[in-house]
Amino acid sequence: MNETVDLGAAEQPHVICTVRGAIGHVLLNRPKALNALTLDMIRIIDPQLAAWARDPAVKAVVIQGAGDRAFCAGGDVRAVWDSGKALQRGEGDGAVARDFFREEYRLNRRIKRYPKPYIALLDGITMGGGVGLSVHGSHRVTTEKALLAMPETGIGLFPDVGGGYFLSRLPGELGTYLALTGARLGAADAAYAGIATHHVPSAQLGALLEDLAAADYGAHAHAAVDAALARHAAFPGEAPLAAHTPSIDRSFNAETVEEILACLCDETQGFDDAWASATVKTLSQMSPTSLKVTLSQLRRGVSLEIEDVLVMEYRMTQAVMAGHDFYEGIRAQLVDKDRQPKWRPATLAEVSESEVERHFQPVPSGDLAFTD
């Protein structure tokens, strides 16, 4: 059975949902924007996933991005920025800045709790919100074109979409390192970190989809998916990240960002000196507030369930929207593109404990809640 779900959308909808044999297929269809996730796209994907979860004819879900460059380069933070700036000017109600994160996080939770195999095909750039659309699923499949990152500390935000959950659970201090630095991972590193579960050459994705659509799922859907993936799987290569893991674990297990930097400075005197020096330089470019808030987020998140982490992160977004650095980070990276953000406060020493704690307080207008 090949049935196209009628979205009532324009000629080129930003999300195309179809049923192909036994699988529900989601295509993120904004290739010129690297399939960046908008609120309207979330509002299509979330109810469709809910419907497929109830449909006995749909045995598994596959999600992928259109074009040859990206799975999903992240959430449409420019729209959130526009909404927040308008509210600051006394124009509008800032609804997008609230609704985007609230509805995105509900979608992240749905994926994490999905009752059927959920297969994300990471055939290109996968960042921020794109990681949220994939990492919570049962099967995360990279190709040789995969490039993954959570770069939010560089725009005055924090690694959200459940980052406090999945990053805090990576081996050793890899998650802390990825969260604070926004380091980019290729396919081999993504497998090494435990973010990717499988690797399939890009040229094999079409055949993989055909196998998944035609598979005999029986009573063991996950086993059927695993078998299909095994027929097309390849070795992603040796992970460059592995050589730096001892330094990462020594440095990023510190209690504060300042102590992490001190440990990294010690590492510059050892065999991993070039990596440590580059990491210190990277951290010096990030929002000091974001660094401290992110470290607290991960330390709290490691003992929380996904729902509690997403409630926490929604609180954090609303605190960020009431601050300075997110607007400055987006201005510098996406609006003026001068790549010269002026963070406020400008140093780690100026970021008080009370300012960090402000990000974890209940939202006066109401916390995130889950309805199903």
mmCIF file of C-alpha atoms in Angstrom:
data_model
loop_
_atom_site.group_PDB
_atom_site.id
_atom_site.type_symbol
_atom_site.label_atom_id
_atom_site.label_comp_id
_atom_site.label_asym_id
_atom_site.label_seq_id
_atom_site.Cartn_x
_atom_site.Cartn_y
_atom_site.Cartn_z
ATOM 1 C CA MET A 1 0.000 0.000 0.000
ATOM 2 C CA ASN A 2 1.303 3.446 -0.928
ATOM 3 C CA GLU A 3 -0.989 6.091 0.435
ATOM 4 C CA THR A 4 -0.240 9.810 0.546
ATOM 5 C CA VAL A 5 -1.615 11.589 3.579
ATOM 6 C CA ASP A 6 -3.539 14.687 2.486
ATOM 7 C CA LEU A 7 -2.015 17.625 4.311
ATOM 8 C CA GLY A 8 -4.106 20.262 2.607
ATOM 9 C CA ALA A 9 -0.860 22.096 2.038
ATOM 10 C CA ALA A 10 0.648 24.084 -0.797
ATOM 11 C CA GLU A 11 2.278 22.591 -3.868
ATOM 12 C CA GLN A 12 5.554 22.152 -2.017
ATOM 13 C CA PRO A 13 4.660 21.478 1.627
ATOM 14 C CA HIS A 14 7.464 21.715 4.147
ATOM 15 C CA VAL A 15 6.610 18.251 5.459
ATOM 16 C CA ILE A 16 5.432 15.350 3.313
ATOM 17 C CA CYS A 17 3.943 12.394 5.173
ATOM 18 C CA THR A 18 3.217 9.178 3.291
ATOM 19 C CA VAL A 19 2.597 5.530 4.017
ATOM 20 C CA ARG A 20 4.885 3.211 2.058
ATOM 21 C CA GLY A 21 3.965 -0.394 2.573
ATOM 22 C CA ALA A 22 4.431 -1.041 6.272
ATOM 23 C CA ILE A 23 6.154 2.239 7.145
ATOM 24 C CA GLY A 24 5.032 5.761 7.808
ATOM 25 C CA HIS A 25 7.473 8.103 6.068
ATOM 26 C CA VAL A 26 8.157 11.712 7.083
ATOM 27 C CA LEU A 27 10.103 13.898 4.649
ATOM 28 C CA LEU A 28 11.355 17.264 5.920
ATOM 29 C CA ASN A 29 11.006 19.299 2.749
ATOM 30 C CA ARG A 30 12.853 22.607 3.115
ATOM 31 C CA PRO A 31 16.118 21.704 1.369
ATOM 32 C CA LYS A 32 17.072 25.321 0.619
ATOM 33 C CA ALA A 33 16.815 26.038 4.358
ATOM 34 C CA LEU A 34 18.631 22.790 5.224
ATOM 35 C CA ASN A 35 15.257 21.447 6.368
ATOM 36 C CA ALA A 36 15.202 23.738 9.411
ATOM 37 C CA LEU A 37 12.246 22.911 11.639
ATOM 38 C CA THR A 38 9.409 25.439 11.874
ATOM 39 C CA LEU A 39 6.417 25.562 14.187
ATOM 40 C CA ASP A 40 4.116 24.705 11.284
ATOM 41 C CA MET A 41 6.208 21.612 10.543
ATOM 42 C CA ILE A 42 6.001 20.508 14.170
ATOM 43 C CA ARG A 43 2.222 20.895 13.990
ATOM 44 C CA ILE A 44 2.130 18.476 11.054
ATOM 45 C CA ILE A 45 4.593 15.893 12.353
ATOM 46 C CA ASP A 46 3.317 15.513 15.916
ATOM 47 C CA PRO A 47 -0.318 14.574 15.180
ATOM 48 C CA GLN A 48 0.805 12.377 12.282
ATOM 49 C CA LEU A 49 3.082 10.388 14.582
ATOM 50 C CA ALA A 50 0.220 10.057 17.048
ATOM 51 C CA ALA A 51 -2.073 8.733 14.309
ATOM 52 C CA TRP A 52 0.510 6.238 13.051
ATOM 53 C CA ALA A 53 1.105 5.003 16.592
ATOM 54 C CA ARG A 54 -2.575 3.975 16.682
ATOM 55 C CA ASP A 55 -2.635 2.520 13.155
ATOM 56 C CA PRO A 56 -1.965 -1.242 13.187
ATOM 57 C CA ALA A 57 -1.049 -1.180 9.492
ATOM 58 C CA VAL A 58 1.929 1.099 10.181
ATOM 59 C CA LYS A 59 4.695 -0.989 11.725
ATOM 60 C CA ALA A 60 7.493 1.592 11.854
ATOM 61 C CA VAL A 61 8.240 5.239 11.070
ATOM 62 C CA VAL A 62 11.102 6.613 8.971
ATOM 63 C CA ILE A 63 12.079 10.297 8.971
ATOM 64 C CA GLN A 64 14.555 11.902 6.583
ATOM 65 C CA GLY A 65 15.425 15.239 5.018
ATOM 66 C CA ALA A 66 14.984 16.359 1.417
ATOM 67 C CA GLY A 67 17.985 17.289 -0.687
ATOM 68 C CA ASP A 68 21.558 16.110 -0.393
ATOM 69 C CA ARG A 69 22.907 18.431 2.306
ATOM 70 C CA ALA A 70 20.945 18.030 5.513
ATOM 71 C CA PHE A 71 18.643 15.936 7.620
ATOM 72 C CA CYS A 72 17.663 19.000 9.655
ATOM 73 C CA ALA A 73 19.992 21.878 10.494
ATOM 74 C CA GLY A 74 18.007 22.837 13.591
ATOM 75 C CA GLY A 75 14.980 24.707 14.757
ATOM 76 C CA ASP A 76 13.866 27.942 13.138
ATOM 77 C CA VAL A 77 15.429 30.085 15.858
ATOM 78 C CA ARG A 78 15.224 33.177 13.654
ATOM 79 C CA ALA A 79 11.420 33.049 13.933
ATOM 80 C CA VAL A 80 11.736 32.728 17.706
ATOM 81 C CA TRP A 81 14.146 35.680 17.704
ATOM 82 C CA ASP A 82 11.723 37.768 15.645
ATOM 83 C CA SER A 83 8.871 36.955 18.022
ATOM 84 C CA GLY A 84 10.898 37.807 21.110
ATOM 85 C CA LYS A 85 12.233 41.047 19.644
ATOM 86 C CA ALA A 86 8.717 42.123 18.674
ATOM 87 C CA LEU A 87 7.562 41.515 22.237
ATOM 88 C CA GLN A 88 10.448 43.620 23.537
ATOM 89 C CA ARG A 89 9.270 46.450 21.287
ATOM 90 C CA GLY A 90 5.747 46.151 22.641
ATOM 91 C CA GLU A 91 4.523 44.542 19.429
ATOM 92 C CA GLY A 92 2.761 41.192 19.414
ATOM 93 C CA ASP A 93 2.438 38.742 22.266
ATOM 94 C CA GLY A 94 5.609 36.682 21.843
ATOM 95 C CA ALA A 95 3.515 33.579 21.201
ATOM 96 C CA VAL A 96 5.997 31.975 18.815
ATOM 97 C CA ALA A 97 8.754 32.164 21.437
ATOM 98 C CA ARG A 98 6.513 30.172 23.765
ATOM 99 C CA ASP A 99 4.667 27.906 21.357
ATOM 100 C CA PHE A 100 7.695 26.786 19.360
ATOM 101 C CA PHE A 101 9.572 25.367 22.329
ATOM 102 C CA ARG A 102 6.474 23.980 24.033
ATOM 103 C CA GLU A 103 5.284 22.100 20.961
ATOM 104 C CA GLU A 104 8.769 21.033 19.881
ATOM 105 C CA TYR A 105 9.434 19.505 23.292
ATOM 106 C CA ARG A 106 6.138 17.646 23.223
ATOM 107 C CA LEU A 107 7.211 16.200 19.882
ATOM 108 C CA ASN A 108 10.598 15.222 21.342
ATOM 109 C CA ARG A 109 8.836 13.406 24.149
ATOM 110 C CA ARG A 110 6.509 11.645 21.725
ATOM 111 C CA ILE A 111 9.511 10.347 19.790
ATOM 112 C CA LYS A 112 11.222 9.177 22.975
ATOM 113 C CA ARG A 113 8.104 7.276 24.086
ATOM 114 C CA TYR A 114 7.116 6.067 20.610
ATOM 115 C CA PRO A 115 5.686 2.532 20.728
ATOM 116 C CA LYS A 116 7.025 1.516 17.310
ATOM 117 C CA PRO A 117 10.450 1.577 15.671
ATOM 118 C CA TYR A 118 11.384 5.140 14.741
ATOM 119 C CA ILE A 119 14.208 5.319 12.208
ATOM 120 C CA ALA A 120 15.972 8.633 11.521
ATOM 121 C CA LEU A 121 18.188 8.754 8.421
ATOM 122 C CA LEU A 122 20.936 11.281 9.141
ATOM 123 C CA ASP A 123 22.238 11.888 5.633
ATOM 124 C CA GLY A 124 23.868 15.277 6.167
ATOM 125 C CA ILE A 125 23.809 18.167 8.626
ATOM 126 C CA THR A 126 21.953 17.325 11.837
ATOM 127 C CA MET A 127 22.037 20.021 14.491
ATOM 128 C CA GLY A 128 19.975 21.274 17.408
ATOM 129 C CA GLY A 129 16.335 20.632 16.644
ATOM 130 C CA GLY A 130 17.402 18.062 14.057
ATOM 131 C CA VAL A 131 19.136 16.102 16.795
ATOM 132 C CA GLY A 132 15.889 16.332 18.761
ATOM 133 C CA LEU A 133 13.987 14.782 15.844
ATOM 134 C CA SER A 134 16.390 11.843 15.721
ATOM 135 C CA VAL A 135 18.277 11.044 18.908
ATOM 136 C CA HIS A 136 15.182 10.101 20.913
ATOM 137 C CA GLY A 137 14.149 7.472 18.356
ATOM 138 C CA SER A 138 15.001 3.792 18.474
ATOM 139 C CA HIS A 139 17.232 3.778 15.365
ATOM 140 C CA ARG A 140 19.601 6.634 14.440
ATOM 141 C CA VAL A 141 21.243 5.885 11.106
ATOM 142 C CA THR A 142 24.175 7.949 9.858
ATOM 143 C CA THR A 143 25.660 8.059 6.383
ATOM 144 C CA GLU A 144 29.121 9.241 5.367
ATOM 145 C CA LYS A 145 27.626 12.735 4.957
ATOM 146 C CA ALA A 146 26.405 12.986 8.553
ATOM 147 C CA LEU A 147 27.538 15.967 10.619
ATOM 148 C CA LEU A 148 26.022 16.267 14.088
ATOM 149 C CA ALA A 149 26.289 19.038 16.676
ATOM 150 C CA MET A 150 24.527 20.872 19.482
ATOM 151 C CA PRO A 151 25.972 24.375 18.938
ATOM 152 C CA GLU A 152 23.590 26.369 21.130
ATOM 153 C CA THR A 153 26.088 27.873 23.597
ATOM 154 C CA GLY A 154 27.409 29.849 20.627
ATOM 155 C CA ILE A 155 24.066 31.628 20.176
ATOM 156 C CA GLY A 156 23.329 32.354 23.829
ATOM 157 C CA LEU A 157 21.029 29.363 24.239
ATOM 158 C CA PHE A 158 21.723 25.866 25.620
ATOM 159 C CA PRO A 159 21.545 22.342 24.126
ATOM 160 C CA ASP A 160 17.818 21.802 24.430
ATOM 161 C CA VAL A 161 15.380 19.305 22.820
ATOM 162 C CA GLY A 162 16.169 16.954 25.691
ATOM 163 C CA GLY A 163 19.913 17.607 25.696
ATOM 164 C CA GLY A 164 19.867 17.505 29.472
ATOM 165 C CA TYR A 165 18.695 13.909 29.141
ATOM 166 C CA PHE A 166 20.657 12.353 26.293
ATOM 167 C CA LEU A 167 23.906 14.304 26.583
ATOM 168 C CA SER A 168 24.188 13.656 30.309
ATOM 169 C CA ARG A 169 23.918 9.915 29.632
ATOM 170 C CA LEU A 170 26.715 9.621 27.079
ATOM 171 C CA PRO A 171 29.855 7.753 28.188
ATOM 172 C CA GLY A 172 32.128 9.582 30.590
ATOM 173 C CA GLU A 173 32.107 13.327 30.038
ATOM 174 C CA LEU A 174 31.514 13.250 26.277
ATOM 175 C CA GLY A 175 28.099 14.843 26.714
ATOM 176 C CA THR A 176 29.461 17.699 28.797
ATOM 177 C CA TYR A 177 32.145 18.309 26.195
ATOM 178 C CA LEU A 178 29.674 18.284 23.303
ATOM 179 C CA ALA A 179 27.200 20.486 25.176
ATOM 180 C CA LEU A 180 29.659 23.203 26.136
ATOM 181 C CA THR A 181 31.765 23.307 22.977
ATOM 182 C CA GLY A 182 29.211 22.500 20.276
ATOM 183 C CA ALA A 183 31.808 20.149 18.768
ATOM 184 C CA ARG A 184 30.836 18.586 15.452
ATOM 185 C CA LEU A 185 30.730 14.833 15.016
ATOM 186 C CA GLY A 186 31.051 12.844 11.837
ATOM 187 C CA ALA A 187 29.509 9.410 11.465
ATOM 188 C CA ALA A 188 32.344 7.547 13.191
ATOM 189 C CA ASP A 189 32.330 9.887 16.185
ATOM 190 C CA ALA A 190 28.531 9.747 16.422
ATOM 191 C CA ALA A 191 28.721 5.955 16.626
ATOM 192 C CA TYR A 192 31.564 6.109 19.138
ATOM 193 C CA ALA A 193 29.594 8.481 21.371
ATOM 194 C CA GLY A 194 26.518 6.261 21.222
ATOM 195 C CA ILE A 195 24.402 8.851 19.428
ATOM 196 C CA ALA A 196 24.154 6.818 16.209
ATOM 197 C CA THR A 197 22.995 3.206 16.328
ATOM 198 C CA HIS A 198 23.725 2.209 12.702
ATOM 199 C CA HIS A 199 25.670 3.385 9.657
ATOM 200 C CA VAL A 200 24.489 2.912 6.069
ATOM 201 C CA PRO A 201 26.130 4.380 2.942
ATOM 202 C CA SER A 202 24.086 7.207 1.454
ATOM 203 C CA ALA A 203 23.738 5.356 -1.852
ATOM 204 C CA GLN A 204 22.010 2.491 -0.023
ATOM 205 C CA LEU A 205 19.225 4.537 1.581
ATOM 206 C CA GLY A 206 16.766 3.970 -1.256
ATOM 207 C CA ALA A 207 17.221 0.209 -1.057
ATOM 208 C CA LEU A 208 16.940 0.360 2.728
ATOM 209 C CA LEU A 209 13.603 2.173 2.457
ATOM 210 C CA GLU A 210 12.327 -0.472 0.054
ATOM 211 C CA ASP A 211 13.368 -3.219 2.462
ATOM 212 C CA LEU A 212 11.702 -1.496 5.404
ATOM 213 C CA ALA A 213 8.483 -0.955 3.449
ATOM 214 C CA ALA A 214 8.328 -4.600 2.350
ATOM 215 C CA ALA A 215 9.559 -6.253 5.551
ATOM 216 C CA ASP A 216 7.565 -8.912 7.382
ATOM 217 C CA TYR A 217 7.222 -7.299 10.790
ATOM 218 C CA GLY A 218 5.151 -9.974 12.479
ATOM 219 C CA ALA A 219 5.219 -9.602 16.252
ATOM 220 C CA HIS A 220 8.807 -8.368 16.332
ATOM 221 C CA ALA A 221 8.957 -4.997 14.612
ATOM 222 C CA HIS A 222 12.287 -3.931 16.107
ATOM 223 C CA ALA A 223 13.932 -7.180 15.032
ATOM 224 C CA ALA A 224 12.635 -6.691 11.488
ATOM 225 C CA VAL A 225 14.112 -3.191 11.376
ATOM 226 C CA ASP A 226 17.419 -4.444 12.766
ATOM 227 C CA ALA A 227 17.545 -7.153 10.089
ATOM 228 C CA ALA A 228 16.874 -4.661 7.285
ATOM 229 C CA LEU A 229 19.556 -2.327 8.594
ATOM 230 C CA ALA A 230 22.038 -5.176 8.931
ATOM 231 C CA ARG A 231 21.678 -5.958 5.217
ATOM 232 C CA HIS A 232 22.869 -2.465 4.306
ATOM 233 C CA ALA A 233 25.136 -1.566 7.218
ATOM 234 C CA ALA A 234 28.766 -0.517 6.855
ATOM 235 C CA PHE A 235 31.586 0.368 9.234
ATOM 236 C CA PRO A 236 31.675 4.162 9.735
ATOM 237 C CA GLY A 237 35.426 4.240 10.295
ATOM 238 C CA GLU A 238 37.645 4.909 13.275
ATOM 239 C CA ALA A 239 36.495 7.723 15.553
ATOM 240 C CA PRO A 240 38.883 10.702 15.850
ATOM 241 C CA LEU A 241 37.163 11.550 19.126
ATOM 242 C CA ALA A 242 38.509 8.399 20.772
ATOM 243 C CA ALA A 243 42.024 9.820 21.013
ATOM 244 C CA HIS A 244 40.756 12.772 23.059
ATOM 245 C CA THR A 245 38.450 10.870 25.406
ATOM 246 C CA PRO A 246 40.956 10.617 28.296
ATOM 247 C CA SER A 247 41.520 14.383 28.185
ATOM 248 C CA ILE A 248 37.778 15.012 27.940
ATOM 249 C CA ASP A 249 37.035 12.828 30.946
ATOM 250 C CA ARG A 250 39.774 14.455 33.028
ATOM 251 C CA SER A 251 38.769 18.015 32.173
ATOM 252 C CA PHE A 252 34.995 18.037 31.849
ATOM 253 C CA ASN A 253 34.151 16.250 35.094
ATOM 254 C CA ALA A 254 34.936 19.400 37.082
ATOM 255 C CA GLU A 255 32.296 21.135 39.189
ATOM 256 C CA THR A 256 32.387 24.519 37.451
ATOM 257 C CA VAL A 257 33.147 25.914 34.011
ATOM 258 C CA GLU A 258 36.095 27.805 35.489
ATOM 259 C CA GLU A 259 37.531 24.533 36.802
ATOM 260 C CA ILE A 260 36.988 22.869 33.429
ATOM 261 C CA LEU A 261 39.011 25.633 31.788
ATOM 262 C CA ALA A 262 41.761 25.260 34.395
ATOM 263 C CA CYS A 263 41.925 21.524 33.713
ATOM 264 C CA LEU A 264 42.102 22.172 29.980
ATOM 265 C CA CYS A 265 44.974 24.582 30.538
ATOM 266 C CA ASP A 266 46.776 21.777 32.364
ATOM 267 C CA GLU A 267 46.109 19.522 29.374
ATOM 268 C CA THR A 268 47.862 22.031 27.097
ATOM 269 C CA GLN A 269 51.096 20.921 28.752
ATOM 270 C CA GLY A 270 50.527 17.271 27.819
ATOM 271 C CA PHE A 271 50.336 15.102 24.705
ATOM 272 C CA ASP A 272 46.885 16.457 23.764
ATOM 273 C CA ASP A 273 48.064 20.059 23.835
ATOM 274 C CA ALA A 274 46.755 21.133 20.415
ATOM 275 C CA TRP A 275 43.283 19.759 21.114
ATOM 276 C CA ALA A 276 43.193 21.323 24.588
ATOM 277 C CA SER A 277 44.300 24.728 23.291
ATOM 278 C CA ALA A 278 41.659 24.650 20.560
ATOM 279 C CA THR A 279 39.004 23.673 23.101
ATOM 280 C CA VAL A 280 39.948 26.558 25.410
ATOM 281 C CA LYS A 281 39.671 28.932 22.446
ATOM 282 C CA THR A 282 36.253 27.526 21.522
ATOM 283 C CA LEU A 283 34.893 27.919 25.047
ATOM 284 C CA SER A 284 36.185 31.499 25.206
ATOM 285 C CA GLN A 285 33.902 32.378 22.288
ATOM 286 C CA MET A 286 30.715 31.021 23.853
ATOM 287 C CA SER A 287 28.200 32.911 25.965
ATOM 288 C CA PRO A 288 29.481 32.777 29.572
ATOM 289 C CA THR A 289 25.908 32.589 30.839
ATOM 290 C CA SER A 290 25.090 29.764 28.435
ATOM 291 C CA LEU A 291 28.142 27.808 29.558
ATOM 292 C CA LYS A 292 27.222 27.983 33.228
ATOM 293 C CA VAL A 293 23.533 27.310 32.639
ATOM 294 C CA THR A 294 24.342 24.362 30.362
ATOM 295 C CA LEU A 295 26.667 22.729 32.878
ATOM 296 C CA SER A 296 23.955 23.000 35.532
ATOM 297 C CA GLN A 297 21.393 21.611 33.069
ATOM 298 C CA LEU A 298 23.430 18.466 32.440
ATOM 299 C CA ARG A 299 24.282 17.861 36.080
ATOM 300 C CA ARG A 300 20.584 18.069 36.961
ATOM 301 C CA GLY A 301 19.374 16.138 33.923
ATOM 302 C CA VAL A 302 21.342 12.953 34.531
ATOM 303 C CA SER A 303 18.947 11.881 37.295
ATOM 304 C CA LEU A 304 15.697 13.003 35.630
ATOM 305 C CA GLU A 305 13.249 11.294 33.284
ATOM 306 C CA ILE A 306 12.750 12.782 29.827
ATOM 307 C CA GLU A 307 9.497 14.511 30.809
ATOM 308 C CA ASP A 308 11.140 16.248 33.762
ATOM 309 C CA VAL A 309 14.102 17.287 31.630
ATOM 310 C CA LEU A 310 11.827 18.830 29.005
ATOM 311 C CA VAL A 311 9.854 20.705 31.661
ATOM 312 C CA MET A 312 13.178 22.011 32.990
ATOM 313 C CA GLU A 313 14.338 23.013 29.523
ATOM 314 C CA TYR A 314 11.094 24.820 28.771
ATOM 315 C CA ARG A 315 11.669 26.871 31.917
ATOM 316 C CA MET A 316 15.166 27.571 30.685
ATOM 317 C CA THR A 317 13.963 28.786 27.278
ATOM 318 C CA GLN A 318 11.576 31.253 28.823
ATOM 319 C CA ALA A 319 14.329 32.603 31.058
ATOM 320 C CA VAL A 320 16.604 32.898 28.031
ATOM 321 C CA MET A 321 13.880 34.800 26.162
ATOM 322 C CA ALA A 322 13.806 37.304 29.030
ATOM 323 C CA GLY A 323 17.575 37.798 28.879
ATOM 324 C CA HIS A 324 20.136 39.313 26.525
ATOM 325 C CA ASP A 325 22.502 36.732 25.081
ATOM 326 C CA PHE A 326 20.103 34.770 22.858
ATOM 327 C CA TYR A 327 19.096 37.906 20.976
ATOM 328 C CA GLU A 328 22.720 38.966 20.684
ATOM 329 C CA GLY A 329 23.849 35.513 19.573
ATOM 330 C CA ILE A 330 21.232 35.262 16.827
ATOM 331 C CA ARG A 331 22.002 38.820 15.737
ATOM 332 C CA ALA A 332 25.696 38.010 15.391
ATOM 333 C CA GLN A 333 25.256 34.626 13.703
ATOM 334 C CA LEU A 334 22.105 34.939 11.595
ATOM 335 C CA VAL A 335 21.014 38.573 11.287
ATOM 336 C CA ASP A 336 24.042 40.861 10.918
ATOM 337 C CA LYS A 337 26.365 37.853 10.510
ATOM 338 C CA ASP A 338 29.358 39.708 11.932
ATOM 339 C CA ARG A 339 30.206 36.675 14.112
ATOM 340 C CA GLN A 340 31.150 39.089 16.899
ATOM 341 C CA PRO A 341 28.599 38.679 19.698
ATOM 342 C CA LYS A 342 28.865 41.009 22.667
ATOM 343 C CA TRP A 343 27.852 38.777 25.542
ATOM 344 C CA ARG A 344 26.409 40.293 28.704
ATOM 345 C CA PRO A 345 27.844 39.440 31.196
ATOM 346 C CA ALA A 346 31.073 39.215 29.235
ATOM 347 C CA THR A 347 32.996 36.938 31.603
ATOM 348 C CA LEU A 348 32.326 33.791 33.608
ATOM 349 C CA ALA A 349 33.207 35.610 36.821
ATOM 350 C CA GLU A 350 30.334 38.029 36.258
ATOM 351 C CA VAL A 351 27.697 35.283 35.905
ATOM 352 C CA SER A 352 26.226 34.924 39.383
ATOM 353 C CA GLU A 353 24.738 31.796 40.910
ATOM 354 C CA SER A 354 21.422 33.621 41.185
ATOM 355 C CA GLU A 355 21.469 34.322 37.447
ATOM 356 C CA VAL A 356 22.025 30.631 36.742
ATOM 357 C CA GLU A 357 19.242 29.643 39.151
ATOM 358 C CA ARG A 358 16.859 32.064 37.435
ATOM 359 C CA HIS A 359 16.825 29.732 34.445
ATOM 360 C CA PHE A 360 15.373 26.838 36.445
ATOM 361 C CA GLN A 361 12.402 28.555 38.081
ATOM 362 C CA PRO A 362 8.767 27.758 37.172
ATOM 363 C CA VAL A 363 7.297 29.778 34.317
ATOM 364 C CA PRO A 364 4.767 32.323 35.663
ATOM 365 C CA SER A 365 2.484 31.813 32.663
ATOM 366 C CA GLY A 366 2.562 28.037 33.125
ATOM 367 C CA ASP A 367 5.045 25.194 32.842
ATOM 368 C CA LEU A 368 5.197 22.691 30.007
ATOM 369 C CA ALA A 369 2.612 19.920 30.376
ATOM 370 C CA PHE A 370 2.036 16.714 28.424
ATOM 371 C CA THR A 371 -1.487 15.801 27.388
ATOM 372 C CA ASP A 372 -0.884 12.304 25.990
#
